[in-house]
Coordinates of C-alpha atoms in Angstrom, one line a residue:
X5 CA -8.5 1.6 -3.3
X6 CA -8.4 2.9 0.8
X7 CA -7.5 4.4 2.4
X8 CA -5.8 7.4 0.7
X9 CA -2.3 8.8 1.8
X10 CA -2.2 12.4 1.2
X11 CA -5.6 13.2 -1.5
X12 CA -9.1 11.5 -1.4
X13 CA -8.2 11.6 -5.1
X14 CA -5.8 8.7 -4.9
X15 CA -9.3 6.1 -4.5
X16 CA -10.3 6.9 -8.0
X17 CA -7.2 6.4 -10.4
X18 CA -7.4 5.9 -14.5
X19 CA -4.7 4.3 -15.9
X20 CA -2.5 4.0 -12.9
X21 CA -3.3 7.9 -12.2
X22 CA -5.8 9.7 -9.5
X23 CA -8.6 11.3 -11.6
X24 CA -7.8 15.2 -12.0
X25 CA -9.8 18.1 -9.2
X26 CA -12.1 19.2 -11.9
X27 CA -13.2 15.4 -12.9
X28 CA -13.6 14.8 -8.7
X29 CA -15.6 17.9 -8.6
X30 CA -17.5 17.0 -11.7
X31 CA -18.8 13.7 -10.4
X32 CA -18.7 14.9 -6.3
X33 CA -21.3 16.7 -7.4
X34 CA -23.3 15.0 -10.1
X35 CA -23.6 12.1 -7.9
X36 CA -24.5 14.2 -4.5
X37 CA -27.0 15.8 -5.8
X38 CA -28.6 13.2 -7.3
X39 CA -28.8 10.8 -4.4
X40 CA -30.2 14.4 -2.5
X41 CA -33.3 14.4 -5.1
X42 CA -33.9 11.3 -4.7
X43 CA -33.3 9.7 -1.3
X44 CA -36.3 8.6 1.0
X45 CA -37.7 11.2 2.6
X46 CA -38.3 9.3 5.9
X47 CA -34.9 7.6 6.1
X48 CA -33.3 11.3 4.8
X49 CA -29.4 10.1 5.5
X50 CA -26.6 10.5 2.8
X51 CA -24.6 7.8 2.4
X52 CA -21.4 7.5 4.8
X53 CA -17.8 8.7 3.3
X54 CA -16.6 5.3 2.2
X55 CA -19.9 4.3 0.3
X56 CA -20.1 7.5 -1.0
X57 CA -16.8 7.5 -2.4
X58 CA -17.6 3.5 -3.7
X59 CA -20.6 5.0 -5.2
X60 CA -18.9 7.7 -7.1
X61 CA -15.8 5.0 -8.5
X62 CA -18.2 3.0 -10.0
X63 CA -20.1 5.9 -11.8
X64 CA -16.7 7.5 -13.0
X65 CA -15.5 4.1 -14.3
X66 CA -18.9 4.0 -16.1
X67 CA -19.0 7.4 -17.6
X68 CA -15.7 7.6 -18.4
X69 CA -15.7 3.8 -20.7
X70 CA -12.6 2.3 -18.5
X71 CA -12.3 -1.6 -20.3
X72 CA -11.3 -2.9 -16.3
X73 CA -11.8 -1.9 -13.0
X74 CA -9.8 -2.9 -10.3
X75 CA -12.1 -2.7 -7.1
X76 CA -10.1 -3.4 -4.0
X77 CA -12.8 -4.3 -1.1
X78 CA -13.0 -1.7 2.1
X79 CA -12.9 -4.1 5.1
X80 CA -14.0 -7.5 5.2
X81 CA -15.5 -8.3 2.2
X82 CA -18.9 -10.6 2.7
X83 CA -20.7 -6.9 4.1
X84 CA -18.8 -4.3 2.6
X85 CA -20.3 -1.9 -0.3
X86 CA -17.8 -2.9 -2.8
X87 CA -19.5 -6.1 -2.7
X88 CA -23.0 -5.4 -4.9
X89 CA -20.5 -6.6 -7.9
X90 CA -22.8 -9.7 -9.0
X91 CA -20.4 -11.1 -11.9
X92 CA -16.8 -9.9 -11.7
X93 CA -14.2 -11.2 -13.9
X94 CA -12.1 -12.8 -11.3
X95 CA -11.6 -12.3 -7.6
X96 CA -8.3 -12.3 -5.3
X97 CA -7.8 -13.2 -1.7
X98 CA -4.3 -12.0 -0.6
X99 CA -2.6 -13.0 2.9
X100 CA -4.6 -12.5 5.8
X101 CA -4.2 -11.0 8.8
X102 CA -5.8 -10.1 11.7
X103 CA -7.2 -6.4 11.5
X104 CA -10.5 -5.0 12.0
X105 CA -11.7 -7.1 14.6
X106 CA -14.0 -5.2 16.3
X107 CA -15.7 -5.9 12.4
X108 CA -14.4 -9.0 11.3
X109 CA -14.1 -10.6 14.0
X110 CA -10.8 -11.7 16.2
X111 CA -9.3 -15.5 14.4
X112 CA -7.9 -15.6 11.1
X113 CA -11.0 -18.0 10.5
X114 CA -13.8 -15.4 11.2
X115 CA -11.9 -13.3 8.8
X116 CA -11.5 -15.2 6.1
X117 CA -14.9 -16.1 6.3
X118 CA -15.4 -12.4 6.0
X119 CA -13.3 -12.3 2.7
X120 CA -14.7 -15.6 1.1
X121 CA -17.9 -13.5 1.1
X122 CA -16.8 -11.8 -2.4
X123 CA -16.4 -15.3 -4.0
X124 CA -19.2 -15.5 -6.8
X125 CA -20.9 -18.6 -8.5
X126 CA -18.9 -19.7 -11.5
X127 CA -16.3 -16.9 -10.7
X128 CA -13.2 -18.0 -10.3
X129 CA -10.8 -16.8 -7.3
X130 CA -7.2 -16.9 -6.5
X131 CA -5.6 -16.8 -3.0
X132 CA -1.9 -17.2 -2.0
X133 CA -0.6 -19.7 0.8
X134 CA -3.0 -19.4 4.2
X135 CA -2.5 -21.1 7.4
X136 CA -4.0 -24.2 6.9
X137 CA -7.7 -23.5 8.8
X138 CA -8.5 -20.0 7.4
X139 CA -7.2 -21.8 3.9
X140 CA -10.2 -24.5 5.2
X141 CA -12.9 -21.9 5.3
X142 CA -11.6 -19.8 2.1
X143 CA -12.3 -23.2 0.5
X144 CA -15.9 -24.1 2.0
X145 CA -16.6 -20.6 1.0
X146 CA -16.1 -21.2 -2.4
X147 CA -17.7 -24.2 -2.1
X148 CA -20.7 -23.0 -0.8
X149 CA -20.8 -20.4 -3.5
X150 CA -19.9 -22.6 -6.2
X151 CA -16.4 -20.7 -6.6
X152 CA -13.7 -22.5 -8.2
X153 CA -11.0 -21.4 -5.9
X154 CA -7.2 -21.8 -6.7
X155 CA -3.9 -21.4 -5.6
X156 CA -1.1 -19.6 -6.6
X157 CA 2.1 -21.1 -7.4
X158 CA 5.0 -19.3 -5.6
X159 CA 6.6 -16.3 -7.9
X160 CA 9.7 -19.2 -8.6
X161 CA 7.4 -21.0 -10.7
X162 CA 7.3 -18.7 -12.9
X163 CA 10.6 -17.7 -13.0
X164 CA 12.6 -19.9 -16.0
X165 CA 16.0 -20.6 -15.8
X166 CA 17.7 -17.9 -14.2
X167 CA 15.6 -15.5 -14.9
X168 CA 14.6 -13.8 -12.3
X169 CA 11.2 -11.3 -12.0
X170 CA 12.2 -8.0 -10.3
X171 CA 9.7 -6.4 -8.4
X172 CA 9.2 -2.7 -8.0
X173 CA 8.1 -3.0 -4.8
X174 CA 10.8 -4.4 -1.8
X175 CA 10.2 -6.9 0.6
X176 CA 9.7 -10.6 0.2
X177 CA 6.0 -10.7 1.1
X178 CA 5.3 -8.5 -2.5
X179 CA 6.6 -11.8 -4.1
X180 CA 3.0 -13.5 -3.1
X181 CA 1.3 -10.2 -4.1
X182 CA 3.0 -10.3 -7.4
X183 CA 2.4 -14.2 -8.3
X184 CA -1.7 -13.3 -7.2
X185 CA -1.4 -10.6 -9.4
X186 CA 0.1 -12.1 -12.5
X187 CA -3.1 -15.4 -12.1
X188 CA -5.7 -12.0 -11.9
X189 CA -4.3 -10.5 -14.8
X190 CA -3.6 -13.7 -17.1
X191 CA -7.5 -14.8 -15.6
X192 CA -8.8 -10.9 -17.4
X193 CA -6.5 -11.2 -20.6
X194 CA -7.6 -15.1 -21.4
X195 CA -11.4 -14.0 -21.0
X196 CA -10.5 -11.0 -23.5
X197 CA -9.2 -14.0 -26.3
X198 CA -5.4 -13.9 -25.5
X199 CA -3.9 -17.5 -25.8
X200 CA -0.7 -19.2 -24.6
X201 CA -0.8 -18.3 -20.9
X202 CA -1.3 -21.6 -18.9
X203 CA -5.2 -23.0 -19.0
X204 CA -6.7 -23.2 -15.8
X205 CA -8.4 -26.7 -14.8
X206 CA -12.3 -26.3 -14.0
X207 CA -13.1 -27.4 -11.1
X208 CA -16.9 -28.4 -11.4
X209 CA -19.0 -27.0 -8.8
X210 CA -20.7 -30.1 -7.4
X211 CA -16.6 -30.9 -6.4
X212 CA -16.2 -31.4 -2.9
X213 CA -13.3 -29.1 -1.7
X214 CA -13.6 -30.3 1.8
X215 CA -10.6 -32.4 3.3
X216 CA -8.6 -31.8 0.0
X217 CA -6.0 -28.6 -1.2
X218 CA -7.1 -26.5 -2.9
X219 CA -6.0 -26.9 -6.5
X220 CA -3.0 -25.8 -7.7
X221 CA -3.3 -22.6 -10.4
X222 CA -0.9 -23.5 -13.0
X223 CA 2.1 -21.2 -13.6
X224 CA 2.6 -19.7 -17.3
X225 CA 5.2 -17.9 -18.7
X226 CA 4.9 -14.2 -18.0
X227 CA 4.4 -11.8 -20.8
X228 CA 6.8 -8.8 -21.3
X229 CA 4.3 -6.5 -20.5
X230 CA 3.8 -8.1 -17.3
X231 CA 7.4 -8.7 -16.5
X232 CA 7.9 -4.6 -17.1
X233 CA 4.4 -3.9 -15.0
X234 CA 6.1 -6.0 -12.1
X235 CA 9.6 -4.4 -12.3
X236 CA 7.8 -0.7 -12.7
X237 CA 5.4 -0.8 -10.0
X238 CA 5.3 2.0 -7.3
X239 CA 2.8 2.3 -4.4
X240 CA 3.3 5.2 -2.0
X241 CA 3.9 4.7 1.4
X242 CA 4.8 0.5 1.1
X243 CA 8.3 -0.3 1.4
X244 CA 9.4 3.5 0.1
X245 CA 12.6 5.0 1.0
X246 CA 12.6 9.1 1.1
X247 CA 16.6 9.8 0.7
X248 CA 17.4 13.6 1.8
X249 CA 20.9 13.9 2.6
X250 CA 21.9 12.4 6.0
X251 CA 18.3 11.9 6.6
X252 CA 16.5 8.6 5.2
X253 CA 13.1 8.1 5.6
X254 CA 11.9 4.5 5.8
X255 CA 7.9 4.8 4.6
X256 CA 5.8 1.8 5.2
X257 CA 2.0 1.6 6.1
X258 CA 2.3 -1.8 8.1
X259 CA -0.9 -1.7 10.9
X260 CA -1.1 -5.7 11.4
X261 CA 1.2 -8.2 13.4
X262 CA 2.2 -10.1 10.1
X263 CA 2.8 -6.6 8.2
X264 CA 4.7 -5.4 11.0
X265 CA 6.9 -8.4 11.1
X266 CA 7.6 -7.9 7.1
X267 CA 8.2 -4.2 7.7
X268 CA 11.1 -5.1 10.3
X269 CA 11.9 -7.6 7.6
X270 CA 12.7 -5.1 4.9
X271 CA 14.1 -2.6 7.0
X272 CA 16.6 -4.4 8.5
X273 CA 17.8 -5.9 5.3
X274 CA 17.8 -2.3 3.3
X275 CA 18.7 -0.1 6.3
X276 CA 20.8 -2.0 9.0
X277 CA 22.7 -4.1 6.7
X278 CA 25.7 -3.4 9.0
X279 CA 25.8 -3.5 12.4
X280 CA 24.7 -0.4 14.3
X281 CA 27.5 2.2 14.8
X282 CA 28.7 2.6 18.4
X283 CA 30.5 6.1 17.8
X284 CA 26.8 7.7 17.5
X285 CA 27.2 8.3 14.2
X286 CA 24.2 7.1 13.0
X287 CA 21.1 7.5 14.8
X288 CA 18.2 5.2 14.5
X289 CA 14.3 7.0 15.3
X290 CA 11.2 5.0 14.9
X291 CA 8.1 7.1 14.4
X292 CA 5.2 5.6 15.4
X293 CA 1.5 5.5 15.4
X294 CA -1.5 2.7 15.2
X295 CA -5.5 3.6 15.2
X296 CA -8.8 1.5 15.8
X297 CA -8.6 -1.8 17.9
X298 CA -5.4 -2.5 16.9
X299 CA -2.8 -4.4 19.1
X300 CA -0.4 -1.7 19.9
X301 CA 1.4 -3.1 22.2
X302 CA 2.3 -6.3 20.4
X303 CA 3.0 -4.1 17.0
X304 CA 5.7 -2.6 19.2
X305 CA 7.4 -5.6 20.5
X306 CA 7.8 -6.6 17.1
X307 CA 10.0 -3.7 16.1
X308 CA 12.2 -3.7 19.2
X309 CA 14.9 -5.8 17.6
X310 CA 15.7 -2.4 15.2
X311 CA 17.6 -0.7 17.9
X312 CA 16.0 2.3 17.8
X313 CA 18.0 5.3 19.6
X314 CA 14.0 7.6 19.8
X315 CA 11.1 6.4 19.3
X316 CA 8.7 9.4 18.5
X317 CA 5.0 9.0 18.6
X318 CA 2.3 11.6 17.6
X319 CA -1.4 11.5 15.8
X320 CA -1.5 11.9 12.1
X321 CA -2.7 15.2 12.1
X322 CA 0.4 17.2 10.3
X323 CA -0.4 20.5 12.4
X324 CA -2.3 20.6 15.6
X325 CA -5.1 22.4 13.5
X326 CA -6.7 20.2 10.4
X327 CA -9.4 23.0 9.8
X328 CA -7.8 23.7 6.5
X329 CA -6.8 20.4 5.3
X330 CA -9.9 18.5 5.0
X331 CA -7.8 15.0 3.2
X332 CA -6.7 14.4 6.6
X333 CA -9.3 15.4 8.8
X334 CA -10.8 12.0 10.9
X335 CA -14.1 13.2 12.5
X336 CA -14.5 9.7 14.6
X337 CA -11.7 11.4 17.0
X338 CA -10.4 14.1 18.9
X339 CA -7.0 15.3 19.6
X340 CA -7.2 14.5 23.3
X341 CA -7.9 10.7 22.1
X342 CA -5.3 10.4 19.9
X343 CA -2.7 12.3 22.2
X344 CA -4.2 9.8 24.8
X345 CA -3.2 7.0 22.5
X346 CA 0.2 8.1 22.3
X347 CA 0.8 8.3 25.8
X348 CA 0.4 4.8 25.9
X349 CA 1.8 3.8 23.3
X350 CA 4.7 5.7 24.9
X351 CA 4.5 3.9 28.5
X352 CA 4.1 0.2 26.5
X353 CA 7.4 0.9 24.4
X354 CA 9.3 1.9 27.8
X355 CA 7.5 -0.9 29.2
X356 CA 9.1 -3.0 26.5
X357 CA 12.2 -1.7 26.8
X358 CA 12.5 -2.2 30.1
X359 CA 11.9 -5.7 30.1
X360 CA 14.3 -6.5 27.3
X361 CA 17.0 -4.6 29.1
X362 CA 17.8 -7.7 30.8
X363 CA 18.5 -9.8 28.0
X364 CA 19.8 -7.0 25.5
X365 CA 23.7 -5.9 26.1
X366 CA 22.7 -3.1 23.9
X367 CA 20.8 -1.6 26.5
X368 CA 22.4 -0.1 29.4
X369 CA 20.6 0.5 32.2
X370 CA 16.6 0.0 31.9
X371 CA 14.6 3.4 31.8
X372 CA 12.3 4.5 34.5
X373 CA 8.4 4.1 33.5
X374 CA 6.5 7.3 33.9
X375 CA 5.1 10.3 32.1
X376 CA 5.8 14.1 31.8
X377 CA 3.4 16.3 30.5
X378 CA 5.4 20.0 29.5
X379 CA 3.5 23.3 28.3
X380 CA 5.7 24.8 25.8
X381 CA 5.4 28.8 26.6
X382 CA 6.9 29.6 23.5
X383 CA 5.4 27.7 21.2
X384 CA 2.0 26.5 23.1
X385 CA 2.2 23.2 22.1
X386 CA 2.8 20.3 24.6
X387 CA 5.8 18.0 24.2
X388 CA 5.6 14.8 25.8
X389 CA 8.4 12.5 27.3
X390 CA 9.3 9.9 29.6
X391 CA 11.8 11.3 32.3
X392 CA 15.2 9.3 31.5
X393 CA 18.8 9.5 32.9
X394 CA 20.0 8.4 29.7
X395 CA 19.1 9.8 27.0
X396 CA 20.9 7.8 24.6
X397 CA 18.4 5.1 26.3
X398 CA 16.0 5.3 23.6
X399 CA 13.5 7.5 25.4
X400 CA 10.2 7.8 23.6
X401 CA 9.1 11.5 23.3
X402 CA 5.3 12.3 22.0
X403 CA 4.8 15.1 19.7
X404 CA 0.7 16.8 19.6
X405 CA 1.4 16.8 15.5
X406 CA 3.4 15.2 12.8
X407 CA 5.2 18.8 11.7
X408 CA 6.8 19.0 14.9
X409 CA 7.8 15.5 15.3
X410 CA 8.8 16.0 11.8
X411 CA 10.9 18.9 12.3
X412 CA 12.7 17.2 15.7
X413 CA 13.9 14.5 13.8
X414 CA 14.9 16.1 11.1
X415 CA 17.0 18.9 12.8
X416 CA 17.0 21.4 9.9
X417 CA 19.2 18.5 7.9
X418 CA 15.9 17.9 6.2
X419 CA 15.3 20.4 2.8
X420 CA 11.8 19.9 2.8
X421 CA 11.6 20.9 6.8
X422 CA 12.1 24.1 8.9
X423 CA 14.3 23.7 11.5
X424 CA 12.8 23.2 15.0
X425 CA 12.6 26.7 16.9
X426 CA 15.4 27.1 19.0
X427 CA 14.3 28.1 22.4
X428 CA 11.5 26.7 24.4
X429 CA 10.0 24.4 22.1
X430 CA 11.4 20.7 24.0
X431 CA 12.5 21.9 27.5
X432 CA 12.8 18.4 28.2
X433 CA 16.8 16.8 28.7
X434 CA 16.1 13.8 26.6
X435 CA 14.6 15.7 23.7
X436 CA 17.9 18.7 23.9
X437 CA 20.5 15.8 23.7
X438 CA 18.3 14.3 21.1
X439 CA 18.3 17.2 19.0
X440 CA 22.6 17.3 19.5
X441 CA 22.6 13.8 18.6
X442 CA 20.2 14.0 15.4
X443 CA 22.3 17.1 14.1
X444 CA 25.8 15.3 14.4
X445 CA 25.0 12.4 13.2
X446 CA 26.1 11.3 9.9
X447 CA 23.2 9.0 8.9
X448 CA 19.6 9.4 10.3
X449 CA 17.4 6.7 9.5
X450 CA 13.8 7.0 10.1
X451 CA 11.4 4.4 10.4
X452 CA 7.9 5.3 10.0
X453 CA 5.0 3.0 10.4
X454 CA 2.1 1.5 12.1
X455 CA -0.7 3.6 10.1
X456 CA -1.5 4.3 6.6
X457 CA -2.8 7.9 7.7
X458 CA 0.1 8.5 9.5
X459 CA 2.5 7.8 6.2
X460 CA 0.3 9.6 4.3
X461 CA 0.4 12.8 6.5
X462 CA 4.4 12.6 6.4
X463 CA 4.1 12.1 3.1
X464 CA 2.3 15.3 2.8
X465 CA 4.7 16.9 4.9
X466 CA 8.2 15.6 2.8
X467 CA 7.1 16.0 -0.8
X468 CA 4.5 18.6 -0.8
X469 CA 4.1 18.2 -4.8
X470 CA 2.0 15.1 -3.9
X471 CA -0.6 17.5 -2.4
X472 CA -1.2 19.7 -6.2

């Protein structure tokens, strides 16, 4: 899987569980040198990271006998290296979204197109309700292929009675996750001789898919094992809530309009359940960052309906020097680009804000648009806000790393963090009420989100065993 959130170890898992240092080491190296010895002496490049680290999967799955391999695909699918798999068992298409598009392209069409290219001849493939034109080319894909491609009944259909399938992980887009998961499973256990879990109707390749639905997988009664694998799952950094005392951390690695929109979803049904508290006793921060081509500024408009008192945005480096923590390092940019980034991010959220002060009687008077760039003397770091006269106003403040956005919205109330220094280190208004307001408040609730590396670096940062 990719990317990982706090160890490149997290890619290669056996049984649910990243491989240990000394097997990474093992095959690092095994597999390095032999592509050195023997790549063309002309063309003398190594592969890049990712195809590396897709090389090195498959040969630990192989060396180490696993009976299944679950390979989820980089970007895209039809190009990506994961692909060279000529006769999988079964292949999965889950919801799509629009991501990647300097890649993939920029309609849900050229990207499904994109993932249609894992479909193989004869194997079958499962995808989950699509708007009805990239559900169109998902089916000419597999026809052109000579895929028999279904579709998964809704997670109800395989609920009898009033039983009901918990899932370990929240939010009600999982449930489609969870149904695709259970037709992949049941598709790997019936190939392997297990009986009495719905037969699927083969749809004979010469079938023209074309101007028809796609056919209906049937649904089958679960098995207890699955029903206990769907209740125990855990995925870091996807709908996880971090509780430490009156600080709650709301982790999830949304990056794309539709997983933004589930995002606010779940946390306004497992955090704001209640209205917001006028007394200022519980303060609402969102922290905040997106990478590549991505949309920022529509991301942010979806979560203005949270009510967020800060919005904090920073890179996902956790210190302003990554020298000695080469999990998070990104090579393909610089601090000044990222910090760059943030700054706009910063001016499109007060831009936001100031449009829907209008309309909102939550918001007083709308915020004045501008920057302010302020050297730290103390601490030589840079801490950068909009100047606001009301700092309750939800003023958005830029941090150069995640530690000291970390330990600003945390206050000290946070075990796992330091308290921020005292003196110097956010000369600006906004952030000193801030910091009064964050260490009075009875509840803190912290939405984090827009970036898998940026969870993953906070992660780090909140539950340091993750890092051993």
């Amino acid at each position: 899987s990719s990317p990982h959130l706090v160890q490149v170890r997290e890619r290669i898992r056996i049984n649910g569980q990243p491989i240990s240092k000394d097997l990474f080491n093992k095959y690092f190296w095994l597999v390095y040198n032999r592509l050195e010895e023997t790549k063309d002496p002309v063309h003398a490049s190594m592969p890049a990271y990712f195809r590396f680290l897709t090389i090195m999967a498959f040969h630990v799955f192989l060396q180490e006998k696993v009976d299944l391999a679950v390979v989820e695909v980089g970007i895209g699918g039809a190009y990506d290296c994961t692909n060279i798999i000529r006769a999988p068992v079964v292949c999965g298409v889950s919801a799509l979204g629009i991501d990647h598009t300097s890649i993939l392209g920029d309609t849900m069409e050229k990207i499904a197109w994109q993932k249609g290219g894992i479909f193989k001849p004869g194997v079958p493939a499962f995808t989950v309700a699509q708007p009805e034109r990239p559900l169109e080319v998902l089916r000419e894909r597999a026809q052109e292929r000579k895929c028999p491609l279904y579709l998964c009944p809704e997670l109800d259909e395989f609920e009898e009675g009033c039983r009901v399938l918990e899932l370990g992980l929240a939010g009600a887009h999982q449930r489609s996750n969870a149904a695709l998961a259970l037709q992949l499973a049941r598709t790997w256990l019936q190939r392997h001789g297990c009986q009495g879990l719905g037969e699927l109707k083969e749809v004979p390749p010469s079938t023209e898919l074309v101007g028809r639905l796609v056919p209906l997988a049937p649904a089958f009664r679960p098995t207890d094992a699955m029903i206990q694998g769907l209740r125990e799952t855990e995925w870091l950094g996807r709908t996880q809530v971090l509780s430490h005392g009156p600080v709650t951390w709301y982790l999830d690695g949304a990056h794309t309009t539709s997983s933004i929109q589930a995002c606010v979803r779940w946390f306004r049904q497992s955090a704001l359940n209640q209205d917001k508290l006028h007394d200022g006793s519980e303060v609402r921060v969102l922290l905040f960052n997106a990478t590549g081509d991505r949309d920022t500024a529509a991301l942010l408009k979806l979560l203005l309906p949270c009510h967020f008192d800060y919005a904090v945005f920073c890179p996902n480096f956790t210190e302003v020097s990554v020298a000695n923590n080469a999990d998070q390092q990104n090579f393909n940019v610089t601090l000044e680009n990222v910090l760059t980034r943030c700054l706009e991010n910063q001016r499109t959220w007060t831009r936001l804000l100031e449009e829907k002060g209008g309309q909102d009687p939550w918001l007083s008077a709308p915020l004045r648009v501008g920057g302010l760039l302020q050297p730290s003397p103390a601490r030589g770091s840079l801490l950068l806000v909009p100047p606001a006269l009301r700092p309750l106003n939800s003023p958005a403040l830029v941090f150069p790393c995640l530690a000291q956005a970390l330990r600003w919205v945390a206050q000290g109330r946070d075990p796992h963090l330091a308290a921020p220094a005292a003196s110097g280190a956010h000369p600006h208004p906004a952030a000193s009420s801030g910091a009064v307001l964050l260490r009075e408040a009875a509840a803190v609730r912290v939405l984090v989100t827009g970036s898998l590396h940026l969870v993953g670096g906070v992660l780090r940062l909140l539950d340091p065993a993750l890092s051993q």
